Amino acid sequence: MKMLRTISLCFVLSFVFLQAATVEGADSNRTNWAGNVVYSADHLQEAASVQRIRTLVKSETKVTALGTRHCFNTIADNAHTQLSVLQMHDVVSLDATARTVTVAAGITYAQLSPYLHTHGFALHNLASLPDISIAGAISTATHGSGVRNGNLATAVSALELVTADGEVVKFSRGHGLNGVVVGLGAVGIITRITLDLQPTFTVKQFVYENLPLAQFEDHFDEIMASGYSVSLFTDWQKKRFTTVWIKSREGYGLPFAAPEEYFGATLATQNLHPIPGLSAENCTQQMGVPGPWHERLPHFRAGVTASVGKELQSEFFIPRRHAVAAILALESNLRNEIGPHLFISEIRTIAGDANWMSTAYRRESVAIHFTWKQEWPAVQLLLPLIERELAPFRPRPHWGKLFTMSPSELQSRYKMVDEFRSLAAKHDPTGKFRNKFLNTNIFTSDV
Ligand SMILES: Cc1cc2nc3c(=O)[nH]c(=O)nc-3n(C[C@H](O)[C@H](O)[C@H](O)COP(=O)(O)OP(=O)(O)OC[C@H]3O[C@@H](n4cnc5c(N)ncnc54)[C@H](O)[C@@H]3O)c2cc1C
Ligand SMILES: *[C@@H]1O[C@H](CO)[C@@H](O)[C@H](O)[C@H]1NC(C)=O
Ligand SMILES: *[C@@H]1O[C@H](CO)[C@@H](O)[C@H](O)[C@H]1NC(C)=O
């Protein structure tokens, strides 16, 4: 009976505090993006230079980096001090020959992408929204979709971080990067990131409605490979996927022909929102209109309210070969339970990688995502049912979203977790960067 664990309890309490905070008119920036977590930190420090970060880290006993606050759990919280590096968002250098860009760690994808495009370059992929900090995104293995696309951390070729003693340490491919890049905030405060680039490219986005479940069962691999990045959305009802989003990259394989009917689904003739019935005003352009990579790969445009806002999110990663079995299991056994609390689910693919704490570590993966209504008491009871249904496929939960899996089960999904603990201890011997989330899920075990 480890379902109601500390972390879960912590969210329940957060809701209570949020109510109180709202009544008292407290600063809305004491919460995460979705408003479901009220940060318990006494102080938010904002650093505008590496020197300032070094001084702050040296002087604090407990400090956790805070990015753009898009996580749904307490991974970015700390009972003492949070440290934001968002003021540091410059492009440090663009190396056209090596095809890399080096940026200050507080930059967001929305800030960086237009700059890259203007200079003729692109990143390999983006998440569903661009308004997230790159440091925060890579730290939790944030991903987009595409059978050949690794998550966003796989684009990192080097990074620099400030360790617990205030020193700046550099890591690069082949020189320790695999251990630290999906670092969960536990190794240090990232100050600089170098990313791989490609020549800029054009993407056309096509959306189809009502893909029959039977077609998905028989043609999953083909559908997911029909574009550079493909997402399936479902409410788990009526034996169909509500929409299929095919992002077709110019010059990548055969161009997608965009027939009016595709595996029984119908080509949409207007822009759609992933959640049926919501206005597509904040979504990226669809209907096959060509546009630059950064204005098509995310579902949502920069600078607007992405998704719903008042929501919760969960996501589980399993080996891609089990995608159909896992989705059918959830559909047959839990669709009635999931339905009332769900805005929408999304299915995406992620290539396997070598980053120790990556949710796609050594696994070609499929991600099963849930955008929930902000009904934590109900969602909290549903998550163990979903986790149990997925257990035969050894699911790994998204590091930035909500889950109830026990620490021992979670840790058993990561072959390199001991090495990660040692690495964190080497750079942070006193546990300065450890918060309750990390202590519970990584640094202690419930067995
Ligand atoms: C509307 C919405 C859509 C989303 N879509 C996707 C999606 O498509 N795919 C996906 O995978 N996820 C998605 N997410 C989840 C999101 O990408 C992750 O939660 C990501 O970690 C958020 O980054 P952040 O900067 O907001 O992080 P925060 O929540 O601020 O922090 C996240 C983690 O990064 C660490 N961190 C931040 N900055 C630093 C630093 N400088 N040095 C060291 N550690 C640091 C923090 O300590 C914490 O551990 C979505 C979230 C929302 C709200
Ligand atoms: C909250 O945000 C406002 C405006 O962005 C800022 O002036 C203020 O310092 C922030 N407060 C905290 C505690 O972060
Ligand atoms: C679009 O974004 C704007 C600005 O953030 C917001 O006011 C509006 O509610 C959003 N619309 C939808 C349908 O999400």
Tab-separated table of N, CA and C in Angstrom, residues 148-221:
chain	number	residue	atom	x	y	z
A	148	ARG	N	12.401	8.552	-35.671
A	148	ARG	CA	13.873	8.663	-35.730
A	148	ARG	C	14.381	9.825	-34.882
A	149	ASN	N	13.490	10.528	-34.180
A	149	ASN	CA	13.911	11.701	-33.417
A	149	ASN	C	14.102	11.378	-31.943
A	150	GLY	N	15.317	11.599	-31.458
A	150	GLY	CA	15.552	11.490	-30.022
A	150	GLY	C	14.889	12.660	-29.321
A	151	ASN	N	14.798	12.591	-27.982
A	151	ASN	CA	14.204	13.705	-27.234
A	151	ASN	C	15.118	14.935	-27.307
A	152	LEU	N	14.672	16.045	-26.709
A	152	LEU	CA	15.384	17.313	-26.893
A	152	LEU	C	16.785	17.292	-26.272
A	153	ALA	N	16.999	16.444	-25.260
A	153	ALA	CA	18.328	16.351	-24.639
A	153	ALA	C	19.348	15.725	-25.581
A	154	THR	N	18.876	14.967	-26.582
A	154	THR	CA	19.832	14.325	-27.498
A	154	THR	C	20.476	15.333	-28.447
A	155	ALA	N	19.950	16.557	-28.512
A	155	ALA	CA	20.565	17.588	-29.354
A	155	ALA	C	21.717	18.291	-28.633
A	156	VAL	N	21.867	18.015	-27.346
A	156	VAL	CA	22.909	18.702	-26.573
A	156	VAL	C	24.254	18.019	-26.829
A	157	SER	N	25.254	18.814	-27.223
A	157	SER	CA	26.580	18.217	-27.432
A	157	SER	C	27.542	18.599	-26.312
A	158	ALA	N	27.202	19.641	-25.553
A	158	ALA	CA	28.048	20.029	-24.417
A	158	ALA	C	27.239	20.905	-23.471
A	159	LEU	N	27.621	20.907	-22.207
A	159	LEU	CA	27.011	21.867	-21.278
A	159	LEU	C	27.980	22.205	-20.154
A	160	GLU	N	27.691	23.339	-19.518
A	160	GLU	CA	28.498	23.764	-18.362
A	160	GLU	C	27.553	23.933	-17.201
A	161	LEU	N	27.987	23.515	-16.022
A	161	LEU	CA	27.144	23.739	-14.847
A	161	LEU	C	27.992	24.115	-13.644
A	162	VAL	N	27.318	24.798	-12.707
A	162	VAL	CA	27.967	25.197	-11.460
A	162	VAL	C	27.671	24.112	-10.433
A	163	THR	N	28.711	23.494	-9.922
A	163	THR	CA	28.538	22.415	-8.949
A	163	THR	C	28.407	22.997	-7.537
A	164	ALA	N	28.183	22.125	-6.563
A	164	ALA	CA	27.858	22.574	-5.206
A	164	ALA	C	28.934	23.462	-4.582
A	165	ASP	N	30.185	23.269	-4.965
A	165	ASP	CA	31.258	24.089	-4.388
A	165	ASP	C	31.455	25.397	-5.153
A	166	GLY	N	30.574	25.655	-6.144
A	166	GLY	CA	30.652	26.924	-6.864
A	166	GLY	C	31.584	26.885	-8.064
A	167	GLU	N	32.100	25.715	-8.389
A	167	GLU	CA	32.993	25.606	-9.553
A	167	GLU	C	32.183	25.377	-10.823
A	168	VAL	N	32.741	25.812	-11.955
A	168	VAL	CA	32.089	25.563	-13.245
A	168	VAL	C	32.729	24.322	-13.871
A	169	VAL	N	31.894	23.332	-14.175
A	169	VAL	CA	32.403	22.090	-14.775
A	169	VAL	C	31.783	21.921	-16.156
A	170	LYS	N	32.616	21.496	-17.126
A	170	LYS	CA	32.139	21.304	-18.503
A	170	LYS	C	32.008	19.821	-18.819
A	171	PHE	N	30.962	19.500	-19.544
A	171	PHE	CA	30.752	18.122	-20.002
A	171	PHE	C	30.496	18.180	-21.501
A	172	SER	N	30.966	17.176	-22.226
A	172	SER	CA	30.662	17.123	-23.653
A	172	SER	C	30.503	15.670	-24.064
A	173	ARG	N	30.025	15.448	-25.291
A	173	ARG	CA	29.825	14.071	-25.763
A	173	ARG	C	31.114	13.284	-25.615
A	174	GLY	N	30.997	12.114	-25.022
A	174	GLY	CA	32.188	11.290	-24.807
A	174	GLY	C	32.944	11.696	-23.554
A	175	HIS	N	32.542	12.811	-22.948
A	175	HIS	CA	33.208	13.292	-21.731
A	175	HIS	C	32.171	13.585	-20.655
A	176	GLY	N	31.441	12.560	-20.300
A	176	GLY	CA	30.532	12.642	-19.151
A	176	GLY	C	29.151	13.194	-19.414
A	177	LEU	N	28.856	13.562	-20.667
A	177	LEU	CA	27.570	14.213	-20.936
A	177	LEU	C	26.364	13.294	-20.677
A	178	ASN	N	26.480	12.019	-21.029
A	178	ASN	CA	25.350	11.084	-20.883
A	178	ASN	C	24.807	11.010	-19.460
A	179	GLY	N	25.683	11.204	-18.486
A	179	GLY	CA	25.232	11.116	-17.098
A	179	GLY	C	24.514	12.366	-16.629
A	180	VAL	N	24.881	13.532	-17.186
A	180	VAL	CA	24.383	14.791	-16.617
A	180	VAL	C	23.287	15.488	-17.419
A	181	VAL	N	23.136	15.145	-18.702
A	181	VAL	CA	22.272	15.994	-19.531
A	181	VAL	C	20.807	15.890	-19.119
A	182	VAL	N	20.318	14.682	-18.825
A	182	VAL	CA	18.992	14.575	-18.198
A	182	VAL	C	19.297	14.507	-16.699
A	183	GLY	N	19.553	15.658	-16.126
A	183	GLY	CA	20.125	15.720	-14.781
A	183	GLY	C	19.142	15.948	-13.662
A	184	LEU	N	17.861	16.181	-13.998
A	184	LEU	CA	16.795	16.331	-12.990
A	184	LEU	C	17.120	17.427	-11.976
A	185	GLY	N	18.001	18.338	-12.335
A	185	GLY	CA	18.388	19.416	-11.420
A	185	GLY	C	19.302	18.963	-10.294
A	186	ALA	N	19.761	17.696	-10.337
A	186	ALA	CA	20.465	17.121	-9.191
A	186	ALA	C	21.981	17.257	-9.242
A	187	VAL	N	22.522	17.665	-10.390
A	187	VAL	CA	23.984	17.675	-10.501
A	187	VAL	C	24.560	19.085	-10.332
A	188	GLY	N	23.800	20.087	-10.752
A	188	GLY	CA	24.298	21.450	-10.637
A	188	GLY	C	23.379	22.409	-11.361
A	189	ILE	N	23.754	23.689	-11.334
A	189	ILE	CA	22.979	24.712	-12.037
A	189	ILE	C	23.594	24.888	-13.425
A	190	ILE	N	22.838	24.503	-14.453
A	190	ILE	CA	23.349	24.592	-15.823
A	190	ILE	C	23.417	26.065	-16.224
A	191	THR	N	24.566	26.457	-16.801
A	191	THR	CA	24.745	27.854	-17.192
A	191	THR	C	24.865	28.026	-18.703
A	192	ARG	N	25.377	27.002	-19.397
A	192	ARG	CA	25.589	27.086	-20.843
A	192	ARG	C	25.286	25.748	-21.487
A	193	ILE	N	24.697	25.831	-22.686
A	193	ILE	CA	24.331	24.604	-23.400
A	193	ILE	C	24.736	24.753	-24.868
A	194	THR	N	25.358	23.719	-25.424
A	194	THR	CA	25.662	23.698	-26.859
A	194	THR	C	24.767	22.659	-27.521
A	195	LEU	N	24.110	23.094	-28.613
A	195	LEU	CA	23.130	22.244	-29.293
A	195	LEU	C	23.536	21.981	-30.730
A	196	ASP	N	23.261	20.769	-31.214
A	196	ASP	CA	23.476	20.423	-32.621
A	196	ASP	C	22.456	21.133	-33.492
A	197	LEU	N	22.901	21.588	-34.648
A	197	LEU	CA	22.001	22.239	-35.602
A	197	LEU	C	21.936	21.469	-36.913
A	198	GLN	N	20.915	21.767	-37.679
A	198	GLN	CA	20.790	21.269	-39.052
A	198	GLN	C	20.444	22.490	-39.903
A	199	PRO	N	20.596	22.360	-41.219
A	199	PRO	CA	20.119	23.467	-42.069
A	199	PRO	C	18.614	23.646	-41.829
A	200	THR	N	18.150	24.889	-41.879
A	200	THR	CA	16.727	25.123	-41.591
A	200	THR	C	15.858	24.359	-42.591
A	201	PHE	N	14.666	24.000	-42.182
A	201	PHE	CA	13.793	23.218	-43.065
A	201	PHE	C	12.341	23.637	-42.910
A	202	THR	N	11.574	23.218	-43.910
A	202	THR	CA	10.162	23.560	-43.991
A	202	THR	C	9.321	22.351	-43.599
A	203	VAL	N	8.193	22.614	-42.949
A	203	VAL	CA	7.288	21.540	-42.527
A	203	VAL	C	5.863	21.903	-42.941
A	204	LYS	N	5.143	20.893	-43.417
A	204	LYS	CA	3.702	21.055	-43.665
A	204	LYS	C	2.980	20.188	-42.657
A	205	GLN	N	1.941	20.749	-42.063
A	205	GLN	CA	1.212	20.011	-41.030
A	205	GLN	C	-0.195	19.655	-41.533
A	206	PHE	N	-0.501	18.350	-41.495
A	206	PHE	CA	-1.824	17.872	-41.905
A	206	PHE	C	-2.499	17.225	-40.709
A	207	VAL	N	-3.769	17.528	-40.504
A	207	VAL	CA	-4.509	16.918	-39.398
A	207	VAL	C	-5.678	16.114	-39.961
A	208	TYR	N	-5.808	14.890	-39.465
A	208	TYR	CA	-6.913	14.004	-39.865
A	208	TYR	C	-7.819	13.766	-38.668
A	209	GLU	N	-9.102	13.579	-38.939
A	209	GLU	CA	-10.063	13.324	-37.863
A	209	GLU	C	-10.570	11.890	-37.917
A	210	ASN	N	-10.802	11.334	-36.712
A	210	ASN	CA	-11.459	10.020	-36.571
A	210	ASN	C	-10.715	8.857	-37.225
A	211	LEU	N	-9.595	8.512	-36.633
A	211	LEU	CA	-8.858	7.324	-37.073
A	211	LEU	C	-9.422	6.112	-36.327
A	212	PRO	N	-9.991	5.133	-37.046
A	212	PRO	CA	-10.559	3.969	-36.355
A	212	PRO	C	-9.490	3.189	-35.591
A	213	LEU	N	-9.842	2.738	-34.405
A	213	LEU	CA	-8.919	1.976	-33.553
A	213	LEU	C	-8.390	0.747	-34.299
A	214	ALA	N	-9.259	0.127	-35.094
A	214	ALA	CA	-8.854	-1.081	-35.824
A	214	ALA	C	-7.727	-0.767	-36.813
A	215	GLN	N	-7.756	0.398	-37.430
A	215	GLN	CA	-6.704	0.801	-38.368
A	215	GLN	C	-5.399	1.032	-37.618
A	216	PHE	N	-5.521	1.651	-36.439
A	216	PHE	CA	-4.349	1.888	-35.581
A	216	PHE	C	-3.692	0.552	-35.221
A	217	GLU	N	-4.525	-0.430	-34.845
A	217	GLU	CA	-4.019	-1.749	-34.460
A	217	GLU	C	-3.196	-2.388	-35.568
A	218	ASP	N	-3.704	-2.265	-36.797
A	218	ASP	CA	-3.049	-2.945	-37.920
A	218	ASP	C	-1.920	-2.128	-38.537
A	219	HIS	N	-1.932	-0.816	-38.353
A	219	HIS	CA	-0.992	0.031	-39.112
A	219	HIS	C	-0.228	1.028	-38.250
A	220	PHE	N	-0.069	0.732	-36.964
A	220	PHE	CA	0.587	1.690	-36.060
A	220	PHE	C	1.932	2.179	-36.606
A	221	ASP	N	2.803	1.231	-36.964
A	221	ASP	CA	4.156	1.623	-37.392
A	221	ASP	C	4.111	2.501	-38.639
